[in-house]
mmCIF file of C-alpha atoms in Angstrom:
data_model
loop_
_atom_site.group_PDB
_atom_site.id
_atom_site.type_symbol
_atom_site.label_atom_id
_atom_site.label_comp_id
_atom_site.label_asym_id
_atom_site.label_seq_id
_atom_site.Cartn_x
_atom_site.Cartn_y
_atom_site.Cartn_z
ATOM 1 C CA MET A 1 -189.051 28.483 -8.187
ATOM 2 C CA TRP A 2 -189.596 25.587 -10.565
ATOM 3 C CA LEU A 3 -185.830 25.090 -10.769
ATOM 4 C CA ILE A 4 -185.697 24.721 -7.006
ATOM 5 C CA ALA A 5 -188.647 22.330 -7.136
ATOM 6 C CA VAL A 6 -186.849 20.146 -9.693
ATOM 7 C CA ALA A 7 -183.504 20.318 -7.904
ATOM 8 C CA VAL A 8 -184.747 19.347 -4.455
ATOM 9 C CA PRO A 9 -185.783 15.783 -5.442
ATOM 10 C CA LEU A 10 -182.396 15.349 -7.174
ATOM 11 C CA LEU A 11 -180.432 16.603 -4.176
ATOM 12 C CA PRO A 12 -179.722 13.144 -2.671
ATOM 13 C CA THR A 13 -178.420 11.929 -6.054
ATOM 14 C CA ILE A 14 -176.222 14.995 -6.474
ATOM 15 C CA ILE A 15 -174.821 14.566 -2.971
ATOM 16 C CA LEU A 16 -174.169 10.862 -3.618
ATOM 17 C CA LEU A 17 -172.334 11.526 -6.905
ATOM 18 C CA SER A 18 -170.400 14.356 -5.321
ATOM 19 C CA SER A 19 -169.292 12.079 -2.490
ATOM 20 C CA ARG A 20 -168.169 9.382 -4.899
ATOM 21 C CA TYR A 21 -166.143 11.719 -7.076
ATOM 22 C CA ARG A 22 -164.790 13.531 -4.037
ATOM 23 C CA VAL A 23 -163.246 10.263 -2.856
ATOM 24 C CA LYS A 24 -161.822 9.539 -6.306
ATOM 25 C CA VAL A 25 -160.451 13.042 -6.706
ATOM 26 C CA ALA A 26 -158.970 12.949 -3.223
ATOM 27 C CA THR A 27 -157.351 9.588 -3.987
ATOM 28 C CA LEU A 28 -155.907 10.883 -7.246
ATOM 29 C CA CYS A 29 -154.599 13.973 -5.475
ATOM 30 C CA ARG A 30 -152.922 11.877 -2.803
ATOM 31 C CA GLN A 31 -151.328 9.663 -5.450
ATOM 32 C CA ALA A 32 -150.096 12.704 -7.367
ATOM 33 C CA VAL A 33 -148.640 14.276 -4.225
ATOM 34 C CA ALA A 34 -146.982 11.003 -3.229
ATOM 35 C CA TRP A 35 -145.467 10.656 -6.705
ATOM 36 C CA ALA A 36 -144.203 14.250 -6.649
ATOM 37 C CA LEU A 37 -142.690 13.863 -3.179
ATOM 38 C CA LYS A 38 -141.050 10.616 -4.188
ATOM 39 C CA LEU A 39 -139.553 12.276 -7.239
ATOM 40 C CA VAL A 40 -138.318 15.319 -5.319
ATOM 41 C CA ARG A 41 -136.975 13.308 -2.390
ATOM 42 C CA GLY A 42 -135.189 10.975 -4.780
ATOM 43 C CA LYS A 43 -133.364 13.880 -6.411
ATOM 44 C CA VAL A 44 -132.621 15.529 -3.070
ATOM 45 C CA CYS A 45 -131.357 12.232 -1.674
ATOM 46 C CA VAL A 46 -128.898 11.852 -4.542
ATOM 47 C CA ARG A 47 -127.610 15.422 -4.187
ATOM 48 C CA ARG A 48 -127.367 15.278 -0.412
ATOM 49 C CA THR A 49 -125.703 11.873 -0.421
ATOM 50 C CA HIS A 50 -123.135 13.047 -2.944
ATOM 51 C CA ALA A 51 -122.489 16.324 -1.111
ATOM 52 C CA PHE A 52 -121.996 14.565 2.226
ATOM 53 C CA VAL A 53 -119.676 11.871 0.867
ATOM 54 C CA PHE A 54 -117.714 14.304 -1.291
ATOM 55 C CA SER A 55 -117.101 16.710 1.606
ATOM 56 C CA GLN A 56 -116.570 14.230 4.440
ATOM 57 C CA CYS A 57 -114.537 11.409 2.902
ATOM 58 C CA THR A 58 -110.799 11.252 2.317
ATOM 59 C CA HIS A 59 -110.349 11.591 -1.430
ATOM 60 C CA GLY A 60 -108.442 8.753 -3.028
ATOM 61 C CA LYS A 61 -109.221 6.365 -0.147
ATOM 62 C CA VAL A 62 -111.801 3.735 -1.145
ATOM 63 C CA ASP A 63 -112.466 2.528 2.403
ATOM 64 C CA SER A 64 -113.066 6.087 3.569
ATOM 65 C CA ILE A 65 -115.631 6.648 0.829
ATOM 66 C CA LEU A 66 -117.549 3.464 1.665
ATOM 67 C CA GLU A 67 -117.467 4.251 5.386
ATOM 68 C CA THR A 68 -118.758 7.783 4.690
ATOM 69 C CA PHE A 69 -121.630 6.366 2.627
ATOM 70 C CA ASP A 70 -122.514 4.030 5.508
ATOM 71 C CA LEU A 71 -122.277 6.871 8.016
ATOM 72 C CA TYR A 72 -124.686 8.974 5.974
ATOM 73 C CA ALA A 73 -127.142 6.075 5.651
ATOM 74 C CA LYS A 74 -127.402 5.757 9.444
ATOM 75 C CA THR A 75 -129.238 9.078 9.733
ATOM 76 C CA HIS A 76 -130.591 9.780 6.235
ATOM 77 C CA PRO A 77 -132.619 7.946 3.580
ATOM 78 C CA SER A 78 -130.211 6.241 1.228
ATOM 79 C CA LEU A 79 -130.318 4.018 -1.845
ATOM 80 C CA CYS A 80 -126.979 2.383 -1.001
ATOM 81 C CA ILE A 81 -127.016 -1.362 -0.392
ATOM 82 C CA GLY A 82 -125.121 -0.899 2.881
ATOM 83 C CA PRO A 83 -122.400 -2.975 4.560
ATOM 84 C CA GLU A 84 -124.495 -6.122 5.183
ATOM 85 C CA ILE A 85 -125.417 -6.681 1.528
ATOM 86 C CA GLY A 86 -122.049 -5.216 0.588
ATOM 87 C CA GLU A 87 -120.176 -7.976 2.422
ATOM 88 C CA ALA A 88 -122.270 -10.621 0.649
ATOM 89 C CA LEU A 89 -121.447 -8.899 -2.632
ATOM 90 C CA ASP A 90 -117.727 -8.840 -1.753
ATOM 91 C CA GLU A 91 -117.807 -12.573 -1.095
ATOM 92 C CA VAL A 92 -119.258 -13.285 -4.535
ATOM 93 C CA VAL A 93 -116.783 -10.975 -6.294
ATOM 94 C CA ARG A 94 -113.833 -12.620 -4.557
ATOM 95 C CA ARG A 95 -115.129 -16.080 -5.461
ATOM 96 C CA VAL A 96 -115.900 -15.279 -9.108
ATOM 97 C CA SER A 97 -112.872 -12.998 -9.654
ATOM 98 C CA PRO A 98 -114.533 -11.362 -12.666
ATOM 99 C CA SER A 99 -112.600 -9.527 -15.356
ATOM 100 C CA ARG A 100 -115.676 -7.798 -16.728
ATOM 101 C CA VAL A 101 -118.677 -6.670 -14.653
ATOM 102 C CA LEU A 102 -122.027 -5.178 -15.639
ATOM 103 C CA GLU A 103 -123.917 -3.110 -13.063
ATOM 104 C CA LEU A 104 -127.546 -2.147 -13.762
ATOM 105 C CA GLY A 105 -128.553 0.635 -11.377
ATOM 106 C CA MET A 106 -125.819 2.937 -10.063
ATOM 107 C CA HIS A 107 -127.308 4.602 -6.949
ATOM 108 C CA CYS A 108 -124.673 7.297 -6.295
ATOM 109 C CA GLY A 109 -121.699 5.058 -6.992
ATOM 110 C CA TYR A 110 -121.521 3.132 -3.718
ATOM 111 C CA THR A 111 -121.755 -0.321 -5.273
ATOM 112 C CA SER A 112 -119.613 0.738 -8.235
ATOM 113 C CA VAL A 113 -116.766 1.661 -5.890
ATOM 114 C CA ARG A 114 -117.292 -1.511 -3.904
ATOM 115 C CA LEU A 115 -117.022 -3.608 -7.073
ATOM 116 C CA LEU A 116 -114.074 -1.762 -8.602
ATOM 117 C CA ARG A 117 -111.875 -2.124 -5.525
ATOM 118 C CA LEU A 118 -111.986 -5.929 -5.872
ATOM 119 C CA LEU A 119 -111.448 -6.238 -9.622
ATOM 120 C CA PRO A 120 -108.065 -7.346 -11.017
ATOM 121 C CA PRO A 121 -105.812 -4.672 -12.566
ATOM 122 C CA ALA A 122 -107.143 -5.421 -16.051
ATOM 123 C CA GLY A 123 -110.741 -5.689 -14.844
ATOM 124 C CA ARG A 124 -113.435 -3.345 -16.100
ATOM 125 C CA LEU A 125 -116.856 -2.231 -14.888
ATOM 126 C CA ILE A 126 -119.697 -0.978 -17.065
ATOM 127 C CA THR A 127 -122.445 0.627 -15.028
ATOM 128 C CA VAL A 128 -125.836 1.649 -16.407
ATOM 129 C CA GLU A 129 -127.985 4.375 -14.843
ATOM 130 C CA LEU A 130 -131.230 5.785 -16.218
ATOM 131 C CA ASP A 131 -131.203 9.071 -14.274
ATOM 132 C CA PRO A 132 -128.655 11.579 -15.680
ATOM 133 C CA LEU A 133 -128.124 13.321 -12.328
ATOM 134 C CA THR A 134 -127.420 10.066 -10.501
ATOM 135 C CA ALA A 135 -125.073 8.971 -13.288
ATOM 136 C CA GLU A 136 -123.141 12.253 -13.210
ATOM 137 C CA LEU A 137 -122.742 12.381 -9.433
ATOM 138 C CA GLY A 138 -121.999 8.668 -9.195
ATOM 139 C CA GLU A 139 -119.251 8.959 -11.794
ATOM 140 C CA GLU A 140 -117.680 11.798 -9.808
ATOM 141 C CA ILE A 141 -117.651 9.635 -6.672
ATOM 142 C CA ILE A 142 -115.899 6.838 -8.582
ATOM 143 C CA LEU A 143 -113.236 9.277 -9.755
ATOM 144 C CA VAL A 144 -112.879 10.694 -6.225
ATOM 145 C CA ALA A 145 -112.228 7.132 -5.039
ATOM 146 C CA GLY A 146 -109.165 7.102 -7.281
ATOM 147 C CA PHE A 147 -110.355 4.973 -10.193
ATOM 148 C CA LYS A 148 -109.668 5.957 -13.790
ATOM 149 C CA HIS A 149 -111.947 6.029 -16.820
ATOM 150 C CA SER A 150 -109.935 3.154 -18.288
ATOM 151 C CA GLN A 151 -111.323 0.990 -15.462
ATOM 152 C CA PHE A 152 -115.002 1.822 -15.821
ATOM 153 C CA GLN A 153 -117.652 3.328 -18.058
ATOM 154 C CA VAL A 154 -120.964 4.941 -17.134
ATOM 155 C CA LEU A 155 -123.831 4.588 -19.603
ATOM 156 C CA THR A 156 -126.766 6.944 -19.088
ATOM 157 C CA SER A 157 -129.726 5.116 -20.570
ATOM 158 C CA SER A 158 -132.357 2.519 -19.809
ATOM 159 C CA SER A 159 -131.058 -0.987 -19.175
ATOM 160 C CA ALA A 160 -132.790 -2.264 -22.324
ATOM 161 C CA GLU A 161 -131.126 0.370 -24.515
ATOM 162 C CA ALA A 162 -127.730 -0.226 -22.933
ATOM 163 C CA ILE A 163 -127.853 -4.008 -23.339
ATOM 164 C CA SER A 164 -128.681 -3.696 -27.037
ATOM 165 C CA THR A 165 -125.475 -1.687 -27.610
ATOM 166 C CA LEU A 166 -123.098 -3.225 -25.063
ATOM 167 C CA HIS A 167 -121.022 -4.959 -27.740
ATOM 168 C CA LEU A 168 -120.079 -1.494 -28.986
ATOM 169 C CA ASN A 169 -118.878 -0.460 -25.516
ATOM 170 C CA ILE A 170 -116.544 -3.394 -24.973
ATOM 171 C CA GLU A 171 -112.949 -2.763 -25.943
ATOM 172 C CA PRO A 172 -112.196 -4.089 -29.435
ATOM 173 C CA ASN A 173 -108.889 -5.534 -28.232
ATOM 174 C CA SER A 174 -110.555 -7.852 -25.751
ATOM 175 C CA GLN A 175 -112.263 -11.133 -26.552
ATOM 176 C CA THR A 176 -115.826 -9.939 -26.780
ATOM 177 C CA SER A 177 -117.153 -13.474 -26.931
ATOM 178 C CA GLU A 178 -116.221 -13.907 -23.277
ATOM 179 C CA GLY A 179 -119.001 -11.577 -22.170
ATOM 180 C CA PHE A 180 -119.605 -10.562 -18.556
ATOM 181 C CA SER A 181 -118.605 -12.933 -15.790
ATOM 182 C CA LEU A 182 -120.586 -10.964 -13.197
ATOM 183 C CA VAL A 183 -123.853 -9.044 -13.586
ATOM 184 C CA LEU A 184 -125.387 -7.024 -10.749
ATOM 185 C CA MET A 185 -129.049 -6.023 -11.062
ATOM 186 C CA ASP A 186 -130.185 -3.286 -8.710
ATOM 187 C CA HIS A 187 -132.466 -1.198 -10.921
ATOM 188 C CA ASP A 188 -136.171 -1.789 -11.609
ATOM 189 C CA PRO A 189 -137.040 -5.396 -10.616
ATOM 190 C CA GLN A 190 -139.710 -5.429 -13.319
ATOM 191 C CA GLN A 191 -136.780 -5.292 -15.742
ATOM 192 C CA TYR A 192 -134.774 -8.103 -14.141
ATOM 193 C CA LEU A 193 -136.291 -10.875 -16.241
ATOM 194 C CA PRO A 194 -136.487 -8.967 -19.578
ATOM 195 C CA ASP A 195 -132.893 -7.820 -19.124
ATOM 196 C CA LEU A 196 -131.673 -11.300 -18.245
ATOM 197 C CA LEU A 197 -133.309 -12.667 -21.399
ATOM 198 C CA ALA A 198 -131.828 -9.793 -23.432
ATOM 199 C CA LEU A 199 -128.332 -10.568 -22.098
ATOM 200 C CA GLU A 200 -128.823 -14.154 -23.260
ATOM 201 C CA ARG A 201 -129.966 -13.094 -26.727
ATOM 202 C CA GLU A 202 -127.049 -10.700 -27.141
ATOM 203 C CA GLU A 203 -124.621 -13.421 -25.972
ATOM 204 C CA LEU A 204 -123.234 -11.140 -23.288
ATOM 205 C CA LEU A 205 -123.043 -13.724 -20.488
ATOM 206 C CA CYS A 206 -119.671 -15.417 -20.211
ATOM 207 C CA PRO A 207 -120.124 -19.061 -21.366
ATOM 208 C CA SER A 208 -117.260 -20.275 -19.187
ATOM 209 C CA GLY A 209 -119.000 -18.998 -16.055
ATOM 210 C CA CYS A 210 -121.238 -16.142 -15.029
ATOM 211 C CA SER A 211 -122.924 -15.107 -11.802
ATOM 212 C CA VAL A 212 -125.950 -12.811 -11.703
ATOM 213 C CA LEU A 213 -126.676 -10.935 -8.479
ATOM 214 C CA LEU A 214 -130.265 -9.817 -7.904
ATOM 215 C CA ILE A 215 -130.763 -7.163 -5.235
ATOM 216 C CA ASN A 216 -134.040 -7.374 -3.338
ATOM 217 C CA ARG A 217 -135.515 -4.146 -2.017
ATOM 218 C CA SER A 218 -138.636 -5.325 -0.180
ATOM 219 C CA GLN A 219 -140.996 -2.717 -1.620
ATOM 220 C CA ARG A 220 -140.179 -3.872 -5.152
ATOM 221 C CA ALA A 221 -139.992 -7.650 -4.693
ATOM 222 C CA GLU A 222 -142.611 -8.775 -7.236
ATOM 223 C CA GLY A 223 -140.310 -8.539 -10.251
ATOM 224 C CA LEU A 224 -137.612 -10.416 -8.355
ATOM 225 C CA ARG A 225 -139.978 -13.297 -7.585
ATOM 226 C CA GLU A 226 -140.931 -13.599 -11.260
ATOM 227 C CA THR A 227 -137.259 -13.722 -12.213
ATOM 228 C CA LEU A 228 -136.439 -16.397 -9.645
ATOM 229 C CA ASP A 229 -139.457 -18.470 -10.727
ATOM 230 C CA HIS A 230 -138.193 -18.311 -14.317
ATOM 231 C CA ILE A 231 -134.703 -19.324 -13.206
ATOM 232 C CA ARG A 232 -135.916 -22.291 -11.137
ATOM 233 C CA ALA A 233 -137.959 -23.490 -14.123
ATOM 234 C CA ARG A 234 -134.749 -23.681 -16.179
ATOM 235 C CA ALA A 235 -132.625 -25.956 -14.031
ATOM 236 C CA ASP A 236 -130.647 -27.047 -17.100
ATOM 237 C CA PHE A 237 -129.448 -23.507 -17.628
ATOM 238 C CA TYR A 238 -129.438 -21.715 -14.260
ATOM 239 C CA PHE A 239 -129.297 -22.541 -10.615
ATOM 240 C CA VAL A 240 -129.770 -20.363 -7.554
ATOM 241 C CA LYS A 241 -126.478 -20.593 -5.703
ATOM 242 C CA THR A 242 -127.412 -18.520 -2.648
ATOM 243 C CA GLU A 243 -130.559 -16.719 -1.588
ATOM 244 C CA LEU A 244 -130.306 -14.342 1.350
ATOM 245 C CA HIS A 245 -132.830 -11.790 2.587
ATOM 246 C CA ASN A 246 -131.701 -8.983 0.290
ATOM 247 C CA ILE A 247 -129.562 -10.620 -2.368
ATOM 248 C CA SER A 248 -129.840 -13.698 -4.586
ATOM 249 C CA THR A 249 -126.920 -15.187 -6.506
ATOM 250 C CA VAL A 250 -127.741 -17.003 -9.728
ATOM 251 C CA ALA A 251 -125.116 -19.016 -11.591
ATOM 252 C CA LEU A 252 -125.208 -20.351 -15.132
ATOM 253 C CA SER A 253 -124.892 -24.112 -15.245
ATOM 254 C CA GLY A 254 -124.109 -24.232 -18.946
ATOM 255 C CA TYR A 255 -124.561 -21.211 -21.140
ATOM 256 C CA ASN A 256 -125.178 -22.105 -24.778
ATOM 257 C CA ALA A 257 -126.762 -19.263 -26.695
#
């Protein structure tokens, strides 16, 4: 009885604490579920995208592969940049006419194929993808499009790790001092600025001219804003050439490492 007598006065406090922790626990549970669903859906999206494109496109036909990607994206979640951003990308590639391109963030190979089809015969693409599954399936799509391993290389690692070893992945017969004349960033926007600075340190940006394309996915825009603020603060080094809703083009105004 005395336990009940002691507990009754404490009952409001116990209920209050229980309510507080119930909200916190519920919030944590929701966050965990959301994270798990995001992870699972991301994997499923990659597999389903690949399966659809692989089975529905005409193998060896680049335009067919891009059109099949776009068709899939009309009715399914997709990480592809799509035709609108793709056309803006095409315009930059045609203007820059790069011989060496670095792509950070592969996303099933859509952008890789789009880039490769506009490179000169001796041009080469190095694409970096953190997720092994995405890298594997994206590489298969590139090969299905008709491109050869001599034209591209897929690095499965973080962007930071890849940048630190990129000199080792550039053909020894080429002039490595030229660096990349086009860099496309479509990975984690929080890495845009650190990776840009790392490319400078490693002297991987072509001193005779380099354009950096920053893809903006609205839900991840904070890192992009920080990068653009940094770029605008260095007008002697960079300038923002174009800034559309989903893509920003940054050019080097005089690269001296």
